[in-house]
Coordinates of C-alpha atoms (C1' of nucleotides) in Angstrom, one line a residue:
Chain A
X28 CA 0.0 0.0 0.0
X29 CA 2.9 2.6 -0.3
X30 CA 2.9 5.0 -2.9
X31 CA 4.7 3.9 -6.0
X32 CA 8.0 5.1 -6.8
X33 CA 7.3 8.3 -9.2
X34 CA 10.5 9.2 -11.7
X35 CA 9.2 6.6 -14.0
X36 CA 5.6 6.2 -13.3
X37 CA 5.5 2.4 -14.3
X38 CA 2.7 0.9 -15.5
X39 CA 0.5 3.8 -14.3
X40 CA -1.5 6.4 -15.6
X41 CA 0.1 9.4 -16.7
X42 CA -1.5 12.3 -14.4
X43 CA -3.4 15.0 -17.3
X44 CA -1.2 17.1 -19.1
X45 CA -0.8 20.3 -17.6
X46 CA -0.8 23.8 -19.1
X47 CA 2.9 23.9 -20.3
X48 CA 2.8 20.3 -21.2
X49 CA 0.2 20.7 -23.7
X50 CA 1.8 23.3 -25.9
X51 CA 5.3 21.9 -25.1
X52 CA 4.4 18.4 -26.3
X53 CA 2.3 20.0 -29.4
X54 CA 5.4 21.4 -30.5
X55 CA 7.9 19.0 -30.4
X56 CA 4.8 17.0 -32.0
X57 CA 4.9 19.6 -34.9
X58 CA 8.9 19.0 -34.8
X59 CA 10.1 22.0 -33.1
X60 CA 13.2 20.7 -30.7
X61 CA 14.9 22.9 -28.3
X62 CA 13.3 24.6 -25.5
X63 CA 14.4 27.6 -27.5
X64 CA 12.9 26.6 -30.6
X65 CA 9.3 26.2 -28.5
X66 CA 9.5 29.5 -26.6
X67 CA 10.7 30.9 -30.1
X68 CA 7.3 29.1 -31.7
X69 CA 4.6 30.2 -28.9
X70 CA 5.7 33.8 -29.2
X71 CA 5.4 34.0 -32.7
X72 CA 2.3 32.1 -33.0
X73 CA 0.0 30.8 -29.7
X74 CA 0.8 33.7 -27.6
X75 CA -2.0 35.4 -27.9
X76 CA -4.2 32.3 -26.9
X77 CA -1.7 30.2 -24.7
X78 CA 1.7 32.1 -23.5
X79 CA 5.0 29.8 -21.6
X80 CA 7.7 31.0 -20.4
X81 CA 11.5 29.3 -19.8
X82 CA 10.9 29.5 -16.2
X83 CA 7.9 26.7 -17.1
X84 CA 9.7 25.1 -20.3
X85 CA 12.7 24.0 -19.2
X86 CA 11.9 22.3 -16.0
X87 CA 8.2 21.0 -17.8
X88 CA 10.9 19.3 -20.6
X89 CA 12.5 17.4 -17.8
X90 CA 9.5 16.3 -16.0
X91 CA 7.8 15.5 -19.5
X92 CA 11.2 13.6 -20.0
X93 CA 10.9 11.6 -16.3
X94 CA 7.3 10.4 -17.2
X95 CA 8.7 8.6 -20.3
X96 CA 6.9 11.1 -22.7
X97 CA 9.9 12.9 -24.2
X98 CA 13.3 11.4 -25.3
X99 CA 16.2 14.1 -25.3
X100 CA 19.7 13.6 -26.9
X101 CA 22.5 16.5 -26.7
X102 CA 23.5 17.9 -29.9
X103 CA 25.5 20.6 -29.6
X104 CA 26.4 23.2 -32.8
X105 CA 29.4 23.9 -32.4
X106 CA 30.8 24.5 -29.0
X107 CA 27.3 25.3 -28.1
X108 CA 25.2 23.3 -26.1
X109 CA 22.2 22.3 -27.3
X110 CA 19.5 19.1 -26.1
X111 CA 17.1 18.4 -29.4
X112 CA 13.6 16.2 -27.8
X113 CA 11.4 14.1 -29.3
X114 CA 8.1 12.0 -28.8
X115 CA 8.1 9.0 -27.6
X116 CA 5.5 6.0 -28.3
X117 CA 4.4 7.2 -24.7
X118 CA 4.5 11.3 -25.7
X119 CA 2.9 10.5 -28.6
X120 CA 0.2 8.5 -27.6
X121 CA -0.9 11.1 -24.7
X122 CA -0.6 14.1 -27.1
X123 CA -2.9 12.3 -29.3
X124 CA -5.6 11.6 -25.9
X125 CA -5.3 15.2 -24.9
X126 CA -6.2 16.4 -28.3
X127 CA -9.1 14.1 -28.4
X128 CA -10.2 14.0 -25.6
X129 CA -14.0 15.3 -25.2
X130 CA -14.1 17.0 -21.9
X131 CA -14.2 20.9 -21.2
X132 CA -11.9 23.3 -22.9
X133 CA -9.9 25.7 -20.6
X134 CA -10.8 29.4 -21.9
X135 CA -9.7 32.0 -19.3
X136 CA -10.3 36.2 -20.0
X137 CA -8.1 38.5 -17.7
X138 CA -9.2 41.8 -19.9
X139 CA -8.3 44.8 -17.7
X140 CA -10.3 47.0 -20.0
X141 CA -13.6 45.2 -19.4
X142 CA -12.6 45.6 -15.9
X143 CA -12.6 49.5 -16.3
X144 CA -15.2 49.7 -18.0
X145 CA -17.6 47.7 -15.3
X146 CA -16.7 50.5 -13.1
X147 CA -16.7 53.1 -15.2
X148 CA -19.7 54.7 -13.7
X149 CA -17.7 55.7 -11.3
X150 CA -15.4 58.3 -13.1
X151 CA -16.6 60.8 -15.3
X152 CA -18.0 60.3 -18.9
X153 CA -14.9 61.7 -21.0
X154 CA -12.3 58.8 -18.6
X155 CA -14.8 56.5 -19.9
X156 CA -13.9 57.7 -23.6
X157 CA -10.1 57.3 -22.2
X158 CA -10.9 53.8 -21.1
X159 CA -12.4 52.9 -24.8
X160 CA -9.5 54.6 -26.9
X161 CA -6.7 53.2 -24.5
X162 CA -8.1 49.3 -25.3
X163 CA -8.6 50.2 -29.4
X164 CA -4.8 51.7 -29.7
X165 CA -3.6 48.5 -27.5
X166 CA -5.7 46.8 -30.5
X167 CA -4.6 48.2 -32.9
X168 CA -1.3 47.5 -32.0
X169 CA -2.4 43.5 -31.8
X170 CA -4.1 43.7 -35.5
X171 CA -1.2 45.0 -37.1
X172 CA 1.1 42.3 -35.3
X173 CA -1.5 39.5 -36.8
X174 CA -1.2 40.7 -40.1
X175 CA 2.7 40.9 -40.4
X176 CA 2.4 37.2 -38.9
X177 CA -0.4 36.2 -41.6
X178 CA 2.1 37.9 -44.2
X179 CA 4.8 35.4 -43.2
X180 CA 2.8 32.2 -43.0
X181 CA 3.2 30.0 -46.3
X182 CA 0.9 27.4 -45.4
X183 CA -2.7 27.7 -47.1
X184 CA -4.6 26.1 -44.7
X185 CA -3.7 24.4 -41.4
X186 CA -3.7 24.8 -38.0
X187 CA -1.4 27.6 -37.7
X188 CA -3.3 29.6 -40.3
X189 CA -7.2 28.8 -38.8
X190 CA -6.1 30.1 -35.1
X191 CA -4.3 33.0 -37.0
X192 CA -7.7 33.6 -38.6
X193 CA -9.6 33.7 -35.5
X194 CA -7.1 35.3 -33.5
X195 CA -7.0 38.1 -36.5
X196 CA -11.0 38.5 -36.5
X197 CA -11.6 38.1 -32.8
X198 CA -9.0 41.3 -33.1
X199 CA -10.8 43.3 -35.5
X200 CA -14.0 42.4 -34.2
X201 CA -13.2 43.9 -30.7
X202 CA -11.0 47.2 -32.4
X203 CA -15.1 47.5 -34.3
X204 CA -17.0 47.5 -30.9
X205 CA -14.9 50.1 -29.2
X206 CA -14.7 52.6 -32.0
X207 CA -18.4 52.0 -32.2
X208 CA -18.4 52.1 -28.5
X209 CA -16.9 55.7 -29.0
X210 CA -18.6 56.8 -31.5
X211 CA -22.0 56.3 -29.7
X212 CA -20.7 58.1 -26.2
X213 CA -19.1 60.9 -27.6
X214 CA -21.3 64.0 -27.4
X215 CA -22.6 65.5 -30.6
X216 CA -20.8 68.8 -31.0
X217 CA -23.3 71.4 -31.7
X218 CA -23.2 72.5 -35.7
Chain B
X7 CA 18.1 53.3 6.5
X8 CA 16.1 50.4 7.4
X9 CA 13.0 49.1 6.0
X10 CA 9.9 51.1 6.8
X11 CA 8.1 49.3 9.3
X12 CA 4.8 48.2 7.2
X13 CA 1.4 47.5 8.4
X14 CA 0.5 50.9 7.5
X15 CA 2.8 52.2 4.7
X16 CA 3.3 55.5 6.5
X17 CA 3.8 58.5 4.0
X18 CA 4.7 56.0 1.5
X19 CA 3.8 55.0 -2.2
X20 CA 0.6 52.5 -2.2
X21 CA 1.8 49.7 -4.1
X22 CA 0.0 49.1 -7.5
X23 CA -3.1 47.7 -6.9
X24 CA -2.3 43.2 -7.5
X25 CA -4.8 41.7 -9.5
X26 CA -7.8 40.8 -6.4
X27 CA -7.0 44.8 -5.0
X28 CA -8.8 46.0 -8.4
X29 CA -11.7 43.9 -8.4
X30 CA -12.1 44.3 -4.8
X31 CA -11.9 47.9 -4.3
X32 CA -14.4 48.5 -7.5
X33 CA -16.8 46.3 -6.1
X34 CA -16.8 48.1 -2.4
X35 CA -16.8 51.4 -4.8
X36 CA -20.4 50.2 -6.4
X37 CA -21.1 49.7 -2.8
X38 CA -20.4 46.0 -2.3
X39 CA -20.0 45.2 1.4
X40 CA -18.7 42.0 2.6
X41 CA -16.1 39.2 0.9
X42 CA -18.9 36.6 0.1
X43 CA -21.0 39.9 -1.6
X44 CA -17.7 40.5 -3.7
X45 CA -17.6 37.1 -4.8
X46 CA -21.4 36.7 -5.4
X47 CA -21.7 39.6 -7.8
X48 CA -17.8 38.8 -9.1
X49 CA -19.2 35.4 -10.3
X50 CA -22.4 36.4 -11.5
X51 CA -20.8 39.5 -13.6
X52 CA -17.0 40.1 -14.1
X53 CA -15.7 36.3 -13.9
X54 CA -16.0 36.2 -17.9
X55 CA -12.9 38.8 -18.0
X56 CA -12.0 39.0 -14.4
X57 CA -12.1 36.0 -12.3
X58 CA -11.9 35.8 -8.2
X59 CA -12.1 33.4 -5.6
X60 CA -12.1 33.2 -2.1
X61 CA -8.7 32.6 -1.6
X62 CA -7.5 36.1 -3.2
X63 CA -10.8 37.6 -2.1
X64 CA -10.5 37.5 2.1
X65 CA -6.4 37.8 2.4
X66 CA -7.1 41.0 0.0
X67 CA -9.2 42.3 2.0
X68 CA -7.2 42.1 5.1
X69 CA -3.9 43.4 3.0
X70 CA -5.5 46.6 1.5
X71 CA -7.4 47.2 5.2
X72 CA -3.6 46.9 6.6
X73 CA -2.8 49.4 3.8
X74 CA -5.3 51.9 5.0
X75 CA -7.2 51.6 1.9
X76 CA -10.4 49.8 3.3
X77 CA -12.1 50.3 6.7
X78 CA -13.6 47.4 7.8
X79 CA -16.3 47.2 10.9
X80 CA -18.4 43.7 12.3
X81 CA -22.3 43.9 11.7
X82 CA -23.1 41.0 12.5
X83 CA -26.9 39.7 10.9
X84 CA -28.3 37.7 14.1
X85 CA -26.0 35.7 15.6
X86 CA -23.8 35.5 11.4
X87 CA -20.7 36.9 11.7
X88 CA -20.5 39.4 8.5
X89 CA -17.6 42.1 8.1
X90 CA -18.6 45.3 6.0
X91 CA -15.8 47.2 4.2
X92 CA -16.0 50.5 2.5
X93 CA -13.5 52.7 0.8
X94 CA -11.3 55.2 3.0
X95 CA -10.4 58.5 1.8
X96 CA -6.8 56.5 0.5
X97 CA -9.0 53.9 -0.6
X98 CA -11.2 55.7 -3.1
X99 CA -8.2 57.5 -4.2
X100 CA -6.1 54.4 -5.3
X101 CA -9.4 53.3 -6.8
X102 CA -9.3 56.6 -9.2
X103 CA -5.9 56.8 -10.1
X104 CA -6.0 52.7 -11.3
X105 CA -9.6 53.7 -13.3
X106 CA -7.4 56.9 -14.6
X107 CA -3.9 55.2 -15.2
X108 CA -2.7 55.4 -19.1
X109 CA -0.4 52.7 -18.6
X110 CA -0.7 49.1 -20.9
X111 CA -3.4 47.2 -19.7
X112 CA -3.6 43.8 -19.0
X113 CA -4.9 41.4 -21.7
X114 CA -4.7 37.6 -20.9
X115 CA -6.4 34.9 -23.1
X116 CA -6.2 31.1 -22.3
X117 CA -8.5 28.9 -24.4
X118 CA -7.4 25.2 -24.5
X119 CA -10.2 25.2 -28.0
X120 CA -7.4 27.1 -29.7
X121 CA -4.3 25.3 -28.9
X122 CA -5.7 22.3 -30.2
X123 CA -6.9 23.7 -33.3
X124 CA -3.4 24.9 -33.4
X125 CA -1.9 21.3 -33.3
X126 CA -4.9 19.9 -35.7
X127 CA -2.6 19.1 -38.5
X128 CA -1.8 16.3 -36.9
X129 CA -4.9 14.6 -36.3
X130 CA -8.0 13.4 -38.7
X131 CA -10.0 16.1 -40.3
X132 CA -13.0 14.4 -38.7
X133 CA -11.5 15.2 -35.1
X134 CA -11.0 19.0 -36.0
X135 CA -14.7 19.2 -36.7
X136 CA -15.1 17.2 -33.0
X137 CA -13.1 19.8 -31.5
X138 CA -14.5 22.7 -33.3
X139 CA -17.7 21.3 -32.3
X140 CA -17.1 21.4 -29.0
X141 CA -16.1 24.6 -29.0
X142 CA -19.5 25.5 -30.0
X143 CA -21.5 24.0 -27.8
X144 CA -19.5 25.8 -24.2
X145 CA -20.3 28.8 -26.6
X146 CA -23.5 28.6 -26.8
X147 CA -23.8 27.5 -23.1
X148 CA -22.0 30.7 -22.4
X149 CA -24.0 33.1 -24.8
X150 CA -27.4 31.3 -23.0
X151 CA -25.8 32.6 -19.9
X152 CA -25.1 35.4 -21.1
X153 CA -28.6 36.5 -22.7
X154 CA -30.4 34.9 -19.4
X155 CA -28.1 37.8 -16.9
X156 CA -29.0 40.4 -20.0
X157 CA -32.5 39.7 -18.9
X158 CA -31.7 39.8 -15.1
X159 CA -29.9 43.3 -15.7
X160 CA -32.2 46.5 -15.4
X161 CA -30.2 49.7 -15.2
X162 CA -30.3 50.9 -19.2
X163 CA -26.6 52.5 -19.7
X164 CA -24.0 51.3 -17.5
X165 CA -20.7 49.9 -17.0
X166 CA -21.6 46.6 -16.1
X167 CA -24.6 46.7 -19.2
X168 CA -21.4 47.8 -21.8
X169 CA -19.1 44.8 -20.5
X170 CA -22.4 42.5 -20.6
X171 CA -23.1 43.8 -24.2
X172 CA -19.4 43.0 -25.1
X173 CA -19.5 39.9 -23.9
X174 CA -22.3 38.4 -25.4
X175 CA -21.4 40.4 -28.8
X176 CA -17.9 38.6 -28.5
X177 CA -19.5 35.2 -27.6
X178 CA -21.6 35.6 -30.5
X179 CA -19.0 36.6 -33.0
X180 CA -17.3 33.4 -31.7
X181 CA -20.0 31.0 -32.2
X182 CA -20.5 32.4 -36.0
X183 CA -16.6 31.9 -36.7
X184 CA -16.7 28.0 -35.5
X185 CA -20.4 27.1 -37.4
X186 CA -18.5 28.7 -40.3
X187 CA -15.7 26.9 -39.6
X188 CA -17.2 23.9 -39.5
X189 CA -19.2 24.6 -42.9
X190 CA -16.2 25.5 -44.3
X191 CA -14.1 21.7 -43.4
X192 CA -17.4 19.4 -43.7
X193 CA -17.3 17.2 -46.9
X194 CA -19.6 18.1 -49.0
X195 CA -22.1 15.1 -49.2
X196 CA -22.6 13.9 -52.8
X197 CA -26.0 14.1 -53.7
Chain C
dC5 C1' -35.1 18.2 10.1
dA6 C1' -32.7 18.3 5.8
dG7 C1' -30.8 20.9 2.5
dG8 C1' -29.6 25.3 0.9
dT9 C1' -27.6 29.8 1.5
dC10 C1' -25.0 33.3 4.2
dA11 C1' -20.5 34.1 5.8
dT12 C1' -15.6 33.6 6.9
dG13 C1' -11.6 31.8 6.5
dT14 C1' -6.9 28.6 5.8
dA15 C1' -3.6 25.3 3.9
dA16 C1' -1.4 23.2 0.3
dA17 C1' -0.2 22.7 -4.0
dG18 C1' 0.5 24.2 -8.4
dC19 C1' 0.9 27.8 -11.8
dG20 C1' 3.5 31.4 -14.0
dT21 C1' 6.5 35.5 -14.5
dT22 C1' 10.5 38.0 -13.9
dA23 C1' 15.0 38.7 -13.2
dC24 C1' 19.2 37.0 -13.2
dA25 C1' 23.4 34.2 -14.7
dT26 C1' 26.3 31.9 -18.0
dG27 C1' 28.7 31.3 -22.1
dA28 C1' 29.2 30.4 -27.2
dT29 C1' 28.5 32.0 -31.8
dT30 C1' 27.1 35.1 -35.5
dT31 C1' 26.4 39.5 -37.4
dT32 C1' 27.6 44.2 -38.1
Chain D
dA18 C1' 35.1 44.7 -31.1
dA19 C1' 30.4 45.2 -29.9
dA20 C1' 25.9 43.8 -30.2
dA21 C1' 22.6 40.4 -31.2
dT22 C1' 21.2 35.9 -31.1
dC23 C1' 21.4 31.0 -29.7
dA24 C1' 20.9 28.2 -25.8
dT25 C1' 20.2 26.6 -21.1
dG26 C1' 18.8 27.1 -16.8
dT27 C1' 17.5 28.7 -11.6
dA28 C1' 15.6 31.4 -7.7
dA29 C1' 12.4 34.2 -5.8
dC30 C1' 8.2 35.8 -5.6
dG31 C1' 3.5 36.3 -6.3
dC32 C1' -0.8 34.6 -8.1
dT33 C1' -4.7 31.3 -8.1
dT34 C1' -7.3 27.4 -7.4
dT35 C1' -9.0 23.7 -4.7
dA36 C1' -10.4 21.6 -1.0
dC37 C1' -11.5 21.8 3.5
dA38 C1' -13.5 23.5 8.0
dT39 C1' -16.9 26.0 10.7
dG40 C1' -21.2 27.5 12.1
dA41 C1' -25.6 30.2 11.8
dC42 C1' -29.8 31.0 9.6
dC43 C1' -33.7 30.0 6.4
dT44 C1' -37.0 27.3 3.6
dG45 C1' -39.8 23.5 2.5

DNA sequence: CAGGTCATGTAAAGCGTTACATGATTTT
DNA sequence: AAAATCATGTAACGCTTTACATGACCTG
């Protein structure tokens, strides 16, 4: 009745993949190697629906690595040190469960706009205008990102390209409502 | 040249306001009295962009009373303990300069549909459509949620009508993109 | 009197960012 | 020769959730 030994999880289920894993696994799934390669990738590309940092990568590669999932060799360029991971049978066959699998999807908002907005009725009517054009600059900002990303995608249609898509009219969408936003509390200047 | 003594931040620069201090303090602006009221209207309202639980919610509390920004006294209902807060003169300030502040502002997506439409290319078309159809269905859960508190909601202009409005126009926008999405990758049927 | 709601809180564990440190290689 | 990039990693700190515990009051 002890607890098992963990390091190698034998014969047991492989607790759920957790947030770095998911993206982490995914990537080496599309091919991607290095840590650096996959914190390269995910700002490029799935930042703005699922961010990672180093300080999760690199220790999330060695756990992955200790439940069997992930196989690393070192292959250093040069003088430079460098550890290239792959799928294993195991990685492979839980990436393939977690992308199956029917159960809820995580979505999680942390707008600080909205946020302002919901108490705007406290501050006067023009900081209320601030509010609104502060969030459609910072949207701005994201739409013209997206587009120099969509610019430097080849692939016609894939993954990648379909959240790039969304990601781009989820964007414009939102940059729509607050100039409309704006447009409908500004006063009318007398003519 | 010690440290300042805290507890009450004498003559000092309140720190930024984390995360829980924002939510809090807006919600005890509106008029919001005790932890479990925060949390209440929190859930019901903000938690689509601005999430909370108890855990944040009562330490918070406690940290911004010690920071002389809440003033807390026991009114007890019968023999139920209850703790009402309101803003201090500090308290209402901080409040206004975070409403007022220029700086960026946070924006924070996590949505687990995404990532694995991200990763799609390497799974069957068929499971695509599954996950795009899931997709759909926690949006349309969410939208019915929505449009039932759009019901519930009376005041006619308001912060909290403009973020519900938002919401449910975002949802909906959403919803649209993955029914079209799934038009768009469904095999024609040959007729 | 059972089950729900009001109300407050803590502990543990996990998540995640930031800042820092190191050093090689490549580009300008 | 300096600056940027490739590459790996850790420590500290703070954020956040989850689960649990407690107890009074209210409704059917």
């Amino acid at each position: 009745m002890g607890e098992p030994p963990d390091a190698e999880d034998p014969a047991g289920a492989t607790p759920p993949l957790n947030a770095a894993g998911r993206v982490i696994l995914g990537m080496i799934g599309l091919g991607k190697a290095t840590g650096y390669d996959i914190k390269q990738l995910v700002d490029k590309s799935t930042r703005h629906f699922w961010a990672a940092s180093y300080g999760q990568i690199y220790p999330e590669l060695r756990r992955l690595e200790g439940q069997g999932l992930l196989h690393s060799r070192s292959e250093p360029a040069g003088g430079r040190q460098r550890t290239v991971y792959e799928l294993t049978e195991a990685g492979r066959a839980a990436l393939d469960q977690w992308l199956r699998a029917g159960a809820g999807l995580v979505w999680e908002l942390r707008d600080e706009g909205m946020l302002k907005l919901f108490f705007s009725d406290l501050i006067e009517p023009e900081r209320r205008l601030a509010v609104l054009s502060q969030m459609r600059s910072a949207l701005e900002r994201k739409r013209d990102q997206l587009v120099e990303l969509d610019r430097s995608l080849s692939e016609p249609a894939s993954g990648p390209r379909m959240t790039l898509e969304f990601g781009l009219g989820m964007t414009r969408w939102m940059l729509d409502w607050c100039e409309q936003a704006e447009r409908r509390l500004t006063p009318e200047p007398p003519d």
